[in-house]
CSV table of C-alpha atoms in Angstrom, one decimal:
chain,number,residue,atom,x,y,z
X,1,MET,CA,-16.3,-38.8,-3.1
X,2,ASN,CA,-15.5,-36.1,-5.6
X,3,THR,CA,-11.7,-35.4,-5.7
X,4,ASN,CA,-11.6,-32.8,-8.4
X,5,THR,CA,-9.3,-29.9,-7.5
X,6,LEU,CA,-9.6,-26.3,-8.6
X,7,GLN,CA,-6.4,-24.5,-9.2
X,8,PHE,CA,-6.2,-20.8,-10.1
X,9,ASP,CA,-4.0,-17.8,-9.8
X,10,THR,CA,-5.1,-15.9,-6.7
X,11,GLN,CA,-3.1,-12.8,-7.8
X,12,HIS,CA,-1.3,-12.7,-4.5
X,13,GLU,CA,2.2,-11.1,-4.8
X,14,ASP,CA,3.9,-13.5,-2.4
X,15,MET,CA,3.4,-16.9,-0.8
X,16,ILE,CA,0.0,-18.0,0.5
X,17,HIS,CA,-0.1,-19.1,4.1
X,18,ASP,CA,-3.7,-20.2,4.5
X,19,ALA,CA,-6.8,-20.9,2.5
X,20,GLN,CA,-10.2,-21.4,4.2
X,21,LEU,CA,-13.6,-22.2,2.9
X,22,ASP,CA,-16.6,-20.9,4.6
X,23,TYR,CA,-19.2,-23.1,6.4
X,24,TYR,CA,-21.1,-23.8,3.1
X,25,GLY,CA,-18.0,-24.2,0.9
X,26,LYS,CA,-19.1,-21.3,-1.3
X,27,ARG,CA,-16.5,-18.7,-0.3
X,28,LEU,CA,-12.7,-19.1,-0.2
X,29,ALA,CA,-10.5,-16.7,1.8
X,30,THR,CA,-6.7,-16.8,1.1
X,31,CYS,CA,-4.0,-14.9,2.9
X,32,SER,CA,-0.4,-14.1,2.1
X,33,SER,CA,3.0,-12.7,3.0
X,34,ASP,CA,2.0,-9.8,0.7
X,35,GLY,CA,-0.2,-8.6,3.6
X,36,SER,CA,-3.5,-9.1,1.9
X,37,ILE,CA,-6.5,-11.4,2.1
X,38,ARG,CA,-8.4,-12.3,-1.1
X,39,ILE,CA,-12.0,-13.5,-1.2
X,40,PHE,CA,-13.4,-15.7,-3.9
X,41,GLU,CA,-16.8,-17.3,-4.7
X,42,VAL,CA,-16.3,-20.9,-5.7
X,43,SER,CA,-18.8,-23.3,-7.3
X,44,ASN,CA,-19.0,-25.7,-10.1
X,45,GLN,CA,-15.2,-25.9,-10.5
X,46,GLN,CA,-15.0,-22.2,-11.1
X,47,GLN,CA,-14.0,-19.2,-9.0
X,48,LYS,CA,-14.9,-15.5,-9.1
X,49,PHE,CA,-12.8,-12.9,-7.4
X,50,VAL,CA,-14.9,-10.9,-4.9
X,51,GLU,CA,-12.5,-8.6,-3.0
X,52,ALA,CA,-9.0,-7.9,-1.7
X,53,LEU,CA,-8.7,-6.9,2.0
X,54,LYS,CA,-5.6,-4.9,2.8
X,55,SER,CA,-5.6,-3.5,6.3
X,56,HIS,CA,-2.7,-5.5,7.8
X,57,THR,CA,0.8,-4.0,7.7
X,58,GLY,CA,2.7,-7.4,7.6
X,59,PRO,CA,2.3,-10.9,6.4
X,60,VAL,CA,-1.1,-12.5,7.1
X,61,TRP,CA,-0.7,-16.0,8.6
X,62,GLN,CA,-4.2,-17.3,9.0
X,63,VAL,CA,-7.9,-16.6,8.2
X,64,SER,CA,-10.9,-18.1,9.9
X,65,TRP,CA,-14.6,-17.9,9.0
X,66,ALA,CA,-17.2,-17.5,11.8
X,67,HIS,CA,-20.3,-19.7,11.9
X,68,PRO,CA,-22.9,-18.2,9.4
X,69,LYS,CA,-25.4,-17.5,12.3
X,70,PHE,CA,-23.1,-14.5,13.0
X,71,GLY,CA,-23.2,-13.2,9.5
X,72,SER,CA,-20.5,-13.3,6.9
X,73,VAL,CA,-17.6,-12.7,9.4
X,74,LEU,CA,-13.9,-13.5,8.8
X,75,ALA,CA,-11.0,-13.1,11.2
X,76,SER,CA,-7.3,-12.7,10.2
X,77,CYS,CA,-4.1,-12.6,12.1
X,78,SER,CA,-0.8,-11.2,11.1
X,79,TYR,CA,2.9,-10.7,11.8
X,80,ASP,CA,2.0,-7.0,12.6
X,81,GLY,CA,0.6,-8.2,16.0
X,82,THR,CA,-3.0,-7.7,15.2
X,83,VAL,CA,-6.2,-9.7,14.7
X,84,LEU,CA,-8.8,-8.1,12.4
X,85,ILE,CA,-12.4,-9.1,12.4
X,86,TRP,CA,-14.1,-8.4,9.1
X,87,LYS,CA,-17.9,-8.4,8.3
X,88,GLU,CA,-19.5,-8.3,4.9
X,89,THR,CA,-21.7,-5.2,4.4
X,90,GLY,CA,-23.6,-4.0,1.4
X,91,SER,CA,-20.4,-2.5,0.0
X,92,GLY,CA,-18.0,-5.3,0.7
X,93,PHE,CA,-16.0,-6.4,3.8
X,94,ALA,CA,-15.1,-3.9,6.5
X,95,VAL,CA,-13.1,-4.2,9.7
X,96,ILE,CA,-15.5,-4.3,12.7
X,97,HIS,CA,-12.9,-4.9,15.4
X,98,LYS,CA,-9.1,-4.6,15.7
X,99,HIS,CA,-7.5,-6.7,18.5
X,100,ASP,CA,-4.1,-5.3,19.2
X,101,LYS,CA,-3.3,-6.4,22.7
X,102,HIS,CA,-0.5,-8.9,21.7
X,103,GLN,CA,3.1,-7.6,21.6
X,104,ALA,CA,4.3,-9.8,18.8
X,105,SER,CA,3.1,-11.7,15.7
X,106,VAL,CA,-0.3,-13.3,16.1
X,107,ASN,CA,0.2,-16.8,14.5
X,108,ALA,CA,-3.0,-18.7,14.9
X,109,ILE,CA,-6.7,-18.1,15.3
X,110,ALA,CA,-9.9,-20.2,15.6
X,111,TRP,CA,-13.6,-19.5,16.1
X,112,ALA,CA,-15.4,-21.5,18.8
X,113,SER,CA,-18.4,-23.6,18.1
X,114,HIS,CA,-21.4,-21.4,17.5
X,115,GLU,CA,-23.0,-22.8,20.7
X,116,LEU,CA,-20.4,-20.8,22.6
X,117,GLY,CA,-21.2,-17.6,20.8
X,118,PRO,CA,-18.8,-15.5,18.6
X,119,VAL,CA,-15.6,-16.2,20.5
X,120,LEU,CA,-12.2,-16.1,18.7
X,121,LEU,CA,-9.1,-17.8,20.2
X,122,CYS,CA,-5.8,-16.2,19.2
X,123,GLY,CA,-2.2,-17.4,19.8
X,124,SER,CA,0.9,-15.2,19.6
X,125,SER,CA,4.7,-15.2,19.5
X,126,ASP,CA,4.6,-13.2,22.7
X,127,GLY,CA,3.7,-16.5,24.5
X,128,LYS,CA,0.1,-15.4,25.2
X,129,ILE,CA,-3.3,-16.5,24.0
X,130,SER,CA,-6.4,-14.4,24.0
X,131,LEU,CA,-10.1,-14.8,23.7
X,132,VAL,CA,-12.0,-12.1,21.8
X,133,SER,CA,-15.8,-12.2,22.4
X,134,PHE,CA,-18.7,-10.2,21.0
X,135,THR,CA,-21.1,-9.7,23.9
X,136,GLU,CA,-24.9,-9.5,23.9
X,137,THR,CA,-24.5,-5.8,24.7
X,138,GLY,CA,-22.8,-5.2,21.4
X,139,THR,CA,-19.3,-4.7,22.7
X,140,TRP,CA,-16.0,-6.7,22.2
X,141,GLU,CA,-14.3,-8.2,25.3
X,142,VAL,CA,-10.8,-9.5,25.4
X,143,GLN,CA,-9.4,-12.0,27.9
X,144,MET,CA,-5.6,-12.3,27.9
X,145,ILE,CA,-4.1,-15.6,29.1
X,146,ARG,CA,-0.5,-14.9,29.9
X,147,SER,CA,2.4,-17.4,29.7
X,148,ALA,CA,0.6,-20.0,27.6
X,149,HIS,CA,3.9,-20.9,26.0
X,150,ALA,CA,7.1,-19.1,27.1
X,151,THR,CA,8.6,-19.0,23.6
X,152,GLY,CA,5.5,-18.4,21.5
X,153,VAL,CA,2.2,-19.9,20.4
X,154,ASN,CA,1.9,-21.5,16.9
X,155,ALA,CA,-1.4,-23.4,17.0
X,156,VAL,CA,-4.8,-23.1,18.5
X,157,SER,CA,-7.9,-25.3,18.3
X,158,TRP,CA,-11.3,-25.6,20.0
X,159,ALA,CA,-12.9,-28.8,21.3
X,160,PRO,CA,-16.4,-29.4,20.0
X,161,VAL,CA,-19.3,-28.7,22.3
X,162,ILE,CA,-20.3,-32.0,23.8
X,163,ALA,CA,-23.3,-33.8,25.2
X,164,ALA,CA,-26.2,-32.6,27.3
X,165,ASN,CA,-24.5,-33.8,30.6
X,166,GLU,CA,-21.7,-31.3,30.3
X,167,PRO,CA,-21.7,-27.9,32.0
X,168,THR,CA,-23.0,-25.2,29.7
X,169,ASN,CA,-20.6,-22.7,28.2
X,170,LEU,CA,-17.6,-24.9,28.8
X,171,LYS,CA,-14.8,-23.4,26.7
X,172,GLN,CA,-12.2,-26.1,26.1
X,173,PHE,CA,-9.3,-25.5,23.7
X,174,ALA,CA,-5.8,-26.7,23.0
X,175,THR,CA,-2.7,-24.7,22.0
X,176,GLY,CA,0.8,-25.7,20.7
X,177,GLY,CA,3.9,-23.7,21.0
X,178,CYS,CA,7.6,-23.3,20.3
X,179,ASP,CA,8.4,-24.9,23.8
X,180,ASN,CA,7.3,-28.3,22.4
X,181,ASN,CA,4.2,-28.3,24.6
């Protein structure tokens, strides 16, 4: 196992809260209290800055890459109460959807397994979780699940899609909150 580490200055102006590699380990997204996301190409113990994404108005807590079958898609969540979904176009990354149904900081996000489609799970300090789905008709749908954790949601995670005997499209996830549950 190769245990070499690559350290470099991301040029963020404040602390980094998350760093996520894409499915292939070729792209790195970092996010920071400075309100920005920075994208890098990484290979052969080197990095190359690609782009800075600056559409949040508060600290960005987490980033999450979608499965590559949906394109080069990145989600981000922020203290500003929004989740932004970015897609790489010919001229860089652009916001393709803004989810602003939460009433407080959105602290955690996670994409479902690709078998379930492009579905993003979000957890917020307002105590709610939401599922943001891109439908076959080309629209975004949001399902709000109220009162997940009375004092806020800090963590979200998807279960993997399991064996052939399981019902299809079973969406199973876990959340963690400030209520110790």
